[in-house]
Coordinates of C-alpha atoms and ligand atoms in Angstrom, one line a residue:
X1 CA 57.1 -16.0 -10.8
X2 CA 59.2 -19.1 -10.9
X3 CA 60.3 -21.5 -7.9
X4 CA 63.7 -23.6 -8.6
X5 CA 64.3 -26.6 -6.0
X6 CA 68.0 -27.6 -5.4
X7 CA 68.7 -30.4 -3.0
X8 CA 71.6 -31.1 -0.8
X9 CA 74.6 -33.0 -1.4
X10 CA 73.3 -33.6 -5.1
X11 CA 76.3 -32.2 -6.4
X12 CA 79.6 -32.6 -8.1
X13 CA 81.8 -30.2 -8.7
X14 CA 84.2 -30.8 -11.1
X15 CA 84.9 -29.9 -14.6
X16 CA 85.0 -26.6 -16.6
X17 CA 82.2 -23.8 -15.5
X18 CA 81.0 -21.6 -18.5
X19 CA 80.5 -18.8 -16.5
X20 CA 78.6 -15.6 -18.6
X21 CA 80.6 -12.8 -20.1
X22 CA 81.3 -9.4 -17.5
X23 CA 78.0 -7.5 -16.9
X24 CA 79.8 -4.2 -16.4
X25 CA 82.1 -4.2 -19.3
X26 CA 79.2 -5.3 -21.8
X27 CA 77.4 -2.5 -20.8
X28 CA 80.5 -0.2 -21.6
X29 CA 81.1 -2.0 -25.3
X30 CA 77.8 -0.7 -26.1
X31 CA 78.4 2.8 -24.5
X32 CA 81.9 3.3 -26.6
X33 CA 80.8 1.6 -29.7
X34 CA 77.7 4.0 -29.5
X35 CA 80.8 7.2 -29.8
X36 CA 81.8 5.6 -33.3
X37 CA 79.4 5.8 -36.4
X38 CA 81.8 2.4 -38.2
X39 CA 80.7 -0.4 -36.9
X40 CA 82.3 -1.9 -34.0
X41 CA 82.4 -6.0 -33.3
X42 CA 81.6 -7.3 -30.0
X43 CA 82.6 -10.8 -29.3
X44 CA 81.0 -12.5 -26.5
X45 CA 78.7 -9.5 -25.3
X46 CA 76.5 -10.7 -22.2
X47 CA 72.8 -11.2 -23.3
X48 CA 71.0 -10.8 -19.6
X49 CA 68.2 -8.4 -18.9
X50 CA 70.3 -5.6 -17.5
X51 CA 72.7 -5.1 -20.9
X52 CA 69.0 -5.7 -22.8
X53 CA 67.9 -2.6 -20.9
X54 CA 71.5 -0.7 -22.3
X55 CA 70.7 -2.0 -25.8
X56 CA 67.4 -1.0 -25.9
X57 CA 67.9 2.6 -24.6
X58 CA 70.4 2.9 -27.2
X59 CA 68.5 1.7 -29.7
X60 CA 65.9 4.1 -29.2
X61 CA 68.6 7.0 -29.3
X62 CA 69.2 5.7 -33.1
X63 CA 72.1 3.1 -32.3
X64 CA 71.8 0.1 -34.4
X65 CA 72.1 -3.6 -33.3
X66 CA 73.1 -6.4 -35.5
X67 CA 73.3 -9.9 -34.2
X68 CA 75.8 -12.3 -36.6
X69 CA 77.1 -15.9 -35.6
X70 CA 76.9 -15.1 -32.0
X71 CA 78.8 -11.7 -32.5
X72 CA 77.4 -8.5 -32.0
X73 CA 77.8 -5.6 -34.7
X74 CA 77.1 -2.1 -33.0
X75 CA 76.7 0.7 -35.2
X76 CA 76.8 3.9 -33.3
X77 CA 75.8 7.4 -34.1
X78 CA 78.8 9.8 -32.3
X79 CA 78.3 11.3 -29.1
X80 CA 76.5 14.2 -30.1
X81 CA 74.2 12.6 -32.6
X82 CA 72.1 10.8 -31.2
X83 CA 68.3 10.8 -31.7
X84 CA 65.7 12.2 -29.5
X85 CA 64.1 9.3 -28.2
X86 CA 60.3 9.2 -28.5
X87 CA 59.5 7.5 -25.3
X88 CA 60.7 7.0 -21.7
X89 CA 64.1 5.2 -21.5
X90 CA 63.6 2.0 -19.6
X91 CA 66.5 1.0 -17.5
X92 CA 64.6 -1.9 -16.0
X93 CA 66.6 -3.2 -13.1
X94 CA 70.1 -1.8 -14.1
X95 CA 71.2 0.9 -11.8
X96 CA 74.6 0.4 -14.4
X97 CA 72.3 1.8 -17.3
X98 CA 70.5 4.2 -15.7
X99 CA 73.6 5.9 -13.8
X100 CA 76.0 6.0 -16.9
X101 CA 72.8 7.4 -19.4
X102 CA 72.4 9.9 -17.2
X103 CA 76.1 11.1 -17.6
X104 CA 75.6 10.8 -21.3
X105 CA 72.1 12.3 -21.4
X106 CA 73.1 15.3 -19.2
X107 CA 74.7 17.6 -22.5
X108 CA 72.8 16.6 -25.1
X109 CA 70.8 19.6 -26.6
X110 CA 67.4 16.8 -26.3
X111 CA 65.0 16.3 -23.4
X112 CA 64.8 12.7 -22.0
X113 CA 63.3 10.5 -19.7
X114 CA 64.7 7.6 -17.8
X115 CA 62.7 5.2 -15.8
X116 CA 63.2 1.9 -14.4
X117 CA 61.7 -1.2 -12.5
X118 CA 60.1 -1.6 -9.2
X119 CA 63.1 -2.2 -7.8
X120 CA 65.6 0.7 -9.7
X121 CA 63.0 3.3 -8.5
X122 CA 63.8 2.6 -4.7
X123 CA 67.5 3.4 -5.6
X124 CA 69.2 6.4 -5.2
X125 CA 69.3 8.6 -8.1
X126 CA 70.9 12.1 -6.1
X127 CA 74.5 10.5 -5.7
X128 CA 74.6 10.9 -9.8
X129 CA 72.5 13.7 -10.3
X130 CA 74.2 15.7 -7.9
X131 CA 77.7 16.1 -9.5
X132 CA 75.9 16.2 -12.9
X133 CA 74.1 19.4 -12.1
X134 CA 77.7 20.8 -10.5
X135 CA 78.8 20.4 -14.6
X136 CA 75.4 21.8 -15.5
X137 CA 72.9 19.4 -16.3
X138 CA 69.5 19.9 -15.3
X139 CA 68.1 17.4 -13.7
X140 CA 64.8 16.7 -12.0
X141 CA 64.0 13.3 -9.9
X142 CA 61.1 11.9 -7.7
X143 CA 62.5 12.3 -4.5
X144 CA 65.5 11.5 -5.5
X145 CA 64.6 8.0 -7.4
X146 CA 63.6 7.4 -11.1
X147 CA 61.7 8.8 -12.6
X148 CA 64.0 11.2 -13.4
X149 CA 64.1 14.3 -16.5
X150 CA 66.9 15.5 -18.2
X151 CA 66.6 18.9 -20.1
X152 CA 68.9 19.9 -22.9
X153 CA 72.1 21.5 -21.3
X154 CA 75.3 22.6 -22.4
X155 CA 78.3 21.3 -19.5
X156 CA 81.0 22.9 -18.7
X157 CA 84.4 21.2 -17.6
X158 CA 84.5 20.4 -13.5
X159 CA 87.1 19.6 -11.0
X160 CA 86.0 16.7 -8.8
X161 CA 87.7 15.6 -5.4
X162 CA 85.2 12.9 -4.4
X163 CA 85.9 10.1 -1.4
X164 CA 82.9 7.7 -2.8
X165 CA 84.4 4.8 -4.4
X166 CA 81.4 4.2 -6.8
X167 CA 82.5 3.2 -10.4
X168 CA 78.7 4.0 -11.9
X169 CA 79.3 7.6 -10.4
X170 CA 82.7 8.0 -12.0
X171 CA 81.9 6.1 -15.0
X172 CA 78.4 9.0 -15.6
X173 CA 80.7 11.4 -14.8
X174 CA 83.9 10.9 -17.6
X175 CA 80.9 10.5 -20.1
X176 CA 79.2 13.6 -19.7
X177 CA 82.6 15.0 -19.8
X178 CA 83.2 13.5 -23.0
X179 CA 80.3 15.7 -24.0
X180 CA 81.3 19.1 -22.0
X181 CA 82.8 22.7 -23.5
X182 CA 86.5 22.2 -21.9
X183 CA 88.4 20.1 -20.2
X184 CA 87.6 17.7 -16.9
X185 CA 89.2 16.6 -13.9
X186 CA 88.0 13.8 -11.6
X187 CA 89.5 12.1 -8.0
X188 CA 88.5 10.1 -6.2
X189 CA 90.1 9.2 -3.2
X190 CA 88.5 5.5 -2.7
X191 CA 89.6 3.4 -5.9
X192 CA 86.5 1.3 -7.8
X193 CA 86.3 -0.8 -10.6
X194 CA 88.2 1.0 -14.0
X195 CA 86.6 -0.4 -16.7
X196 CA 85.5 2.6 -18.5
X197 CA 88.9 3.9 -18.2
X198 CA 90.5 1.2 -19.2
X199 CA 88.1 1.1 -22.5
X200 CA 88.3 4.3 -23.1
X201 CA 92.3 5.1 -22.7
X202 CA 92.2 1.9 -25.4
X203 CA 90.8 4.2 -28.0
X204 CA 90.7 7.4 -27.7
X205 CA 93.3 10.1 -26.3
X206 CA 90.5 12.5 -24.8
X207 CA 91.2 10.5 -21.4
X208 CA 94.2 10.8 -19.5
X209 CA 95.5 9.2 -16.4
X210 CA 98.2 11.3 -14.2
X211 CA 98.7 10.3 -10.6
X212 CA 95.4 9.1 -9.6
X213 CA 93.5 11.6 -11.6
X214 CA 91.3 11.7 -14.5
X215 CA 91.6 14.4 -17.2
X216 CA 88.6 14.2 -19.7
X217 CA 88.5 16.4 -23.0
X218 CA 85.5 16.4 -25.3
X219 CA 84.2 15.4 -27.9
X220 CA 86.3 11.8 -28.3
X221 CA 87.9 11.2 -31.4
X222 CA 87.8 7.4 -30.9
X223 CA 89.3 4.4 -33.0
X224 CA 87.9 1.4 -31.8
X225 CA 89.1 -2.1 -32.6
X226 CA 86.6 -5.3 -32.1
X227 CA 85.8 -5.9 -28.7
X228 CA 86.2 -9.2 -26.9
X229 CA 84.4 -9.4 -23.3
X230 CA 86.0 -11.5 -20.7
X231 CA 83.9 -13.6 -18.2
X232 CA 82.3 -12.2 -15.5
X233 CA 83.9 -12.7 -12.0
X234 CA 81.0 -11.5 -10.0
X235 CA 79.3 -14.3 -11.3
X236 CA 82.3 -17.0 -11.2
X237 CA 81.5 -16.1 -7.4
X238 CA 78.8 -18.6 -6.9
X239 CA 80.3 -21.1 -8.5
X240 CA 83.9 -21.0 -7.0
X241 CA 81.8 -21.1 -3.4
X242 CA 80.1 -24.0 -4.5
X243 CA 83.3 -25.9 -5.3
X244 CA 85.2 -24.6 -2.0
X245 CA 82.2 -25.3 0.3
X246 CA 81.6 -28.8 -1.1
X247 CA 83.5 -32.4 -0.9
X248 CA 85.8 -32.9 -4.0
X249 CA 85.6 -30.4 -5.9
X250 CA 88.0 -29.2 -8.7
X251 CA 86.6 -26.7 -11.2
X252 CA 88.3 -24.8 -14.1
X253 CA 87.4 -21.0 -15.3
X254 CA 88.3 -19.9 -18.3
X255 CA 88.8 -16.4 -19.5
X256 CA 87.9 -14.6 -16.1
X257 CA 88.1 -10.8 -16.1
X258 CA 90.6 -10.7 -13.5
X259 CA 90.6 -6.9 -13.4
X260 CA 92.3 -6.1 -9.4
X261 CA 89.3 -4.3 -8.5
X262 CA 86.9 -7.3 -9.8
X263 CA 88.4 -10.2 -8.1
X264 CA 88.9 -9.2 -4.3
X265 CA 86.8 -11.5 -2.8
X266 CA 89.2 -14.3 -4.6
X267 CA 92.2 -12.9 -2.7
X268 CA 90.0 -12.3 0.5
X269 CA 88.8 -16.0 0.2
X270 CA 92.5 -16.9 -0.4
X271 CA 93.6 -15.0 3.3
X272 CA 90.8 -17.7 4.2
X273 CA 92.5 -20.9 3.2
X274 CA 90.6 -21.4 -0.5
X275 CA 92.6 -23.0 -2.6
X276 CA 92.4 -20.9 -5.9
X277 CA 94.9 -20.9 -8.6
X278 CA 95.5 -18.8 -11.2
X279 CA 96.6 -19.5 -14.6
X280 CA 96.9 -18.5 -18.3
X281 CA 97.3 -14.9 -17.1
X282 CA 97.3 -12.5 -20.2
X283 CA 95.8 -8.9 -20.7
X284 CA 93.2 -8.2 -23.2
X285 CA 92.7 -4.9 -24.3
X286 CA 93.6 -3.1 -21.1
X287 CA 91.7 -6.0 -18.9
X288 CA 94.3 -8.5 -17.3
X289 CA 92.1 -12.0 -17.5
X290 CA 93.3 -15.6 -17.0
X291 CA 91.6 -19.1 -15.8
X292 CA 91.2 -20.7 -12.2
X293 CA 91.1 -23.9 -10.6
X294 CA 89.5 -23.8 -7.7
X295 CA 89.8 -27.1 -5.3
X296 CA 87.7 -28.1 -1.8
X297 CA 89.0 -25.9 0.6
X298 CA 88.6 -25.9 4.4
X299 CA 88.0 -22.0 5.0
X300 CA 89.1 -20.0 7.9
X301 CA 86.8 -16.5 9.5
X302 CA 88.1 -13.2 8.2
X303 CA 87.3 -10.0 9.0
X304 CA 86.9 -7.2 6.1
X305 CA 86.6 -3.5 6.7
X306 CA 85.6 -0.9 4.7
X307 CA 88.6 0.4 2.3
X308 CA 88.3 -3.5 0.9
X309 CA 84.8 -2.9 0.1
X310 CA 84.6 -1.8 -3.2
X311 CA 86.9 -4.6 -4.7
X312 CA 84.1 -6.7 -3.6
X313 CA 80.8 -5.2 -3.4
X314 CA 79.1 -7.5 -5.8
X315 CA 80.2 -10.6 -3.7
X316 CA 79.6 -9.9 0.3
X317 CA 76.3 -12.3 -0.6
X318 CA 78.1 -15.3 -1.6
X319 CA 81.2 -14.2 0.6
X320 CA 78.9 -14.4 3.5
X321 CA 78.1 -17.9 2.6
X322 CA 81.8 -18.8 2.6
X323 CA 82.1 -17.0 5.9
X324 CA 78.7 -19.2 7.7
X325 CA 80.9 -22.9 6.7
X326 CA 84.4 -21.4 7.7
X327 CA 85.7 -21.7 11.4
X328 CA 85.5 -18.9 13.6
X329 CA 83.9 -15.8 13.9
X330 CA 83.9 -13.6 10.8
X331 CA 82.8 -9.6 10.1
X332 CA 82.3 -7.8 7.4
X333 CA 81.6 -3.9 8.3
X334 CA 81.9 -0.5 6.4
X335 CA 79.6 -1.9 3.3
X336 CA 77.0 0.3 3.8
X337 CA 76.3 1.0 0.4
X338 CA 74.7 -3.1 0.5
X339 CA 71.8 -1.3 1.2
X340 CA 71.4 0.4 -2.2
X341 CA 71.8 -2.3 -4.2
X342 CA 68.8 -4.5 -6.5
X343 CA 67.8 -5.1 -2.5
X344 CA 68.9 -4.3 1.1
X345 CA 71.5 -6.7 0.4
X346 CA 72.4 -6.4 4.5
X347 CA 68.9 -7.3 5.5
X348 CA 68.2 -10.0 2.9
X349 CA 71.8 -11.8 2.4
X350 CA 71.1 -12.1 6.5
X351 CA 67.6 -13.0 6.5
X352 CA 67.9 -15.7 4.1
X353 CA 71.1 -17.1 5.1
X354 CA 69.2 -17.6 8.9
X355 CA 66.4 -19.4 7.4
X356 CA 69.3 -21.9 6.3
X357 CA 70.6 -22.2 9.6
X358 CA 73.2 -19.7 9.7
X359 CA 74.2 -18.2 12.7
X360 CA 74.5 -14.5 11.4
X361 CA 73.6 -11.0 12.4
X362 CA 72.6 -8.3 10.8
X363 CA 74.5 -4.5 11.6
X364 CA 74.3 -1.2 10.2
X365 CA 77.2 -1.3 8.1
X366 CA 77.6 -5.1 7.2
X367 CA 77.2 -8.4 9.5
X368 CA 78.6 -10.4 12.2
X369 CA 79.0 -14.8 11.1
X370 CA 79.8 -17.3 13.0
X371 CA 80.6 -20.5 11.2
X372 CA 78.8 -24.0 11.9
X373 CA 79.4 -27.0 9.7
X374 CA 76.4 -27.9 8.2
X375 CA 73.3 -25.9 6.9
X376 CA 69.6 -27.2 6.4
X377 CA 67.3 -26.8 3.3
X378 CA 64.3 -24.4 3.7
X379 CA 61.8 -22.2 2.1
X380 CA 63.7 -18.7 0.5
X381 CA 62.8 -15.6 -1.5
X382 CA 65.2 -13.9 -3.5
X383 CA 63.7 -11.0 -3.1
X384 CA 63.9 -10.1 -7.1
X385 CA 67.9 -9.7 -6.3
X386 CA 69.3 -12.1 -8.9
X387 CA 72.7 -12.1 -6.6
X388 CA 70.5 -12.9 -3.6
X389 CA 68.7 -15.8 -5.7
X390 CA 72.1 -17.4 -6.6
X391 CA 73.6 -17.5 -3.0
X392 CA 70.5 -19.3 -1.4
X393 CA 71.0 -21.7 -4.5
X394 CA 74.5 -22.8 -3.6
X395 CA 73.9 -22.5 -0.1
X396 CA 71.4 -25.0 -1.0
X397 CA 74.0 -27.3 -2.5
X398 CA 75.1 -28.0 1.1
X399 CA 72.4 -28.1 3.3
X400 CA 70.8 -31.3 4.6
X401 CA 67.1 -31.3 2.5
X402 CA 65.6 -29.8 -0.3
X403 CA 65.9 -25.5 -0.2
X404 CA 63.4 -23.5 -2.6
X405 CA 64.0 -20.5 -3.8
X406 CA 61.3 -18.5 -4.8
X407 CA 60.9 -15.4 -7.3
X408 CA 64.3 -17.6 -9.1
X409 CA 63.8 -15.8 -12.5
X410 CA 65.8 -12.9 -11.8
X411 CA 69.2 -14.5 -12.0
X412 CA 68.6 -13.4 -15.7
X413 CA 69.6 -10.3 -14.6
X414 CA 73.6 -11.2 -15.1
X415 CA 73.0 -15.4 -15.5
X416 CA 70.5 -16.1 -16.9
X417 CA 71.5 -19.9 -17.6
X418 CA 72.6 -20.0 -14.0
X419 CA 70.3 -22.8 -12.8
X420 CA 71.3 -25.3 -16.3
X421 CA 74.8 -25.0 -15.4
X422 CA 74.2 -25.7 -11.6
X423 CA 72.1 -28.6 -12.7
X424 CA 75.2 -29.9 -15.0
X425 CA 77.1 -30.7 -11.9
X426 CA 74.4 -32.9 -10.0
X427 CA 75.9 -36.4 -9.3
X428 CA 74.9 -39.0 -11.9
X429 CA 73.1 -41.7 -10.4
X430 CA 75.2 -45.3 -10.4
X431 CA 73.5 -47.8 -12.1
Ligands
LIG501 C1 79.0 -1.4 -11.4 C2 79.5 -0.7 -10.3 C3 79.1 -1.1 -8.9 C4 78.4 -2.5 -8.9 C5 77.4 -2.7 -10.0 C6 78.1 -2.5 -11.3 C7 79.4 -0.8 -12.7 O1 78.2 -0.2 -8.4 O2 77.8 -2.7 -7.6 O3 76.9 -4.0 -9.9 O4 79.2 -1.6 -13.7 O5 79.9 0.3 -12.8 P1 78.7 1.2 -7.7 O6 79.8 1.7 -8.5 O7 77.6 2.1 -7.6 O8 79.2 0.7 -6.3

């Protein structure tokens, strides 16, 4: 268990930010290059311990992994050939790898097992199970968390009208259709992140998109070029916060996923007087991406309600942050599902944000801020939530004193050089 100190008003932040490559689409390169028995290229696939836990569950159901000049060459086995794996899948903290196996596992004619870490085992595992079973999977959890069992089943094409909003729910659901007898057709009434749509409808015609539904066939025939990952917004988050909340500040992205459903809390933060602008805007294999420059900004309270939600889910911890320095009273309700998350992110965004001076209160649904000027260091825990660890660290940035954040290790989760690169921008002492 490791214990990072950052100190306050230590920090300039200008320059280019290297932020890491988009958790949620590396996971899906692997997923789709799995589908294809050529190998498929993966430029600038994120290497944190949530797509480890993807690579190594595919590994064990006979996918093979090659690692060349930085690249990585994935060399799949087709959807219904993979090998029965001799030993519990270990998801370890991804809920991302866990859901979307599930989906895949569901109508394979092999039993598996799927486990995760201390902290995936207190998630829910019923909201994917549920609509599973409805296509015919059978599924067994513990209470409803992992450890779950999948027995061989054969799935037959569903019609879904869902109101949940949940990409990992949508995103089991399109692959275990990929593996079902007929055809599939999915709504959801609340929009969330389209990444597996957007990879899939890139190579391969068994997914079609017709006025806000999905239509899945089986059995993908899929032609799949190299793959070249943006960079991650959700974890540009922290760092365009630490240049909006501190004096001076001009910092450049480059090659941001700017997927609409990815980069909400940039508009949200924009209603709030950030000055963020985008540039180089060009689409990448279905994903629109681009740069930012984001500048010292004097930010303004907003209030966000619960259709907004999913564009943002990933960054209420950091948005609350922006919402404790901006003027006024700010509220963020409807977000719920914060609770289900690698932690209560409710309860732990708010109790660690108070123990840096924030005025903020906790509700059922989201919380209440009121913004001061000034925070002050003190003693934090991340909770094992690598998004919780990051948001004390730049909160950290600009509170009077030294702030520690304990149980720092996780933010190799989805960053896992996230404390180098905040060091980078400390101020260089004048000779
Ligand atoms: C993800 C979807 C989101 C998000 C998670 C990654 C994905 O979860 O919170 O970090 O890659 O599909 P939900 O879809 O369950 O809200």
């Amino acid at each position: 268990m490791t214990k990072v100190a950052v100190e306050g008003n230590d920090f300039l932040f200008k320059g280019r930010i290297n932020v890491p490559a988009d958790k949620s689409i590396s996971h899906r390169a692997i997923i789709v290059s799995s589908f294809l028995t050529k190998v498929t290229k993966i430029t600038n696939l994120l290497i944190s311990e949530d797509v480890k836990s993807t690579i190594n569950c595919f590994s064990q159901l006979g996918v093979e992994f090659k690692e060349i000049n930085g690249d990585t060459y994935v060399k799949g086995t087709g959807i219904r050939n993979y090998l029965p794996p001799q030993n519990v899948l270990h998801c370890g903290n991804s809920g991302t790898t866990a859901r979307l196996l599930s989906g895949i596992l569901s109508g394979q004619n092999f039993s598996s097992q799927l486990d995760g870490d201390y902290s995936l085992r207190k998630r829910p595992m019923d909201r994917v199970k549920n609509p599973l079973e409805e296509m015919g999977a059978k599924i067994s959890t513990t209470n409803g968390k992992l450890p779950i069992n999948i027995s061989p089943a054969s799935l037959n094409g569903t019609e879904f009208n869902i109101n949940l909003g949940s990409a990992q729910i949508k995103s089991a659901i399109i692959f275990a259709a990929l593996t079902a007898n007929s055809e599939t057709k999915f709504r959801d009434k609340k929009k969330s992140r389209d990444h597996t749509e957007i990879m899939l409808s890139n190579c391969t015609e068994n997914i079609r998109i017709e006025n806000d539904a999905i239509y899945i066939t089986p059995d993908p025939v899929v032609e799949l070029g190299d793959i070249d990952v943006p960079n991650d917004p959700s974890s540009a988050a922290f760092f365009i916060v630490a240049g909006l909340i501190n004096h001076d500040s001009e910092l450049i992205f480059k090659n941001l996923c700017l997927n609409p459903m990815r980069i909400g809390f940039i508009r949200i933060l924009q209603t709030m007087g950030a000055d963020i602008e985008f540039m180089n805007l060009v689409e990448k294999s279905g994903e629109k991406t681009g740069d930012i420059v984001v500048k010292s900004s004097k930010l303004k309270s907003i209030q966000v309600v619960g259709e907004s939600i999913p564009a943002i889910i990933d960054e209420i911890p950091i948005l609350c942050l922006a919402c404790s320095l901006a003027e006024g009273e700010s509220m963020i309700s409807g977000a719920k599902e914060l609770r289900f998350k690698e932690s209560d992110r409710i309860k732990t965004t708010v109790t660690e944000l108070k123990k840096l001076g924030c005025d903020i209160e906790e509700m059922n649904d989201g919380m209440k801020i009121r913004g001061k000027e000034e925070l002050k260091g003190a003693l934090c825990e991340s909770h094992g939530d690598h998004r919780i660890a990051m948001m004390i660290a730049i909160a950290g940035t600009k509170a009077i004193g030294r702030t520690i954040i304990k149980n720092s290790e996780c933010v190799s989760i989805s960053f896992p050089n996230f404390f180098e690169s905040l060091k980078g921008f400390r101020k260089k002492i004048q000779s």
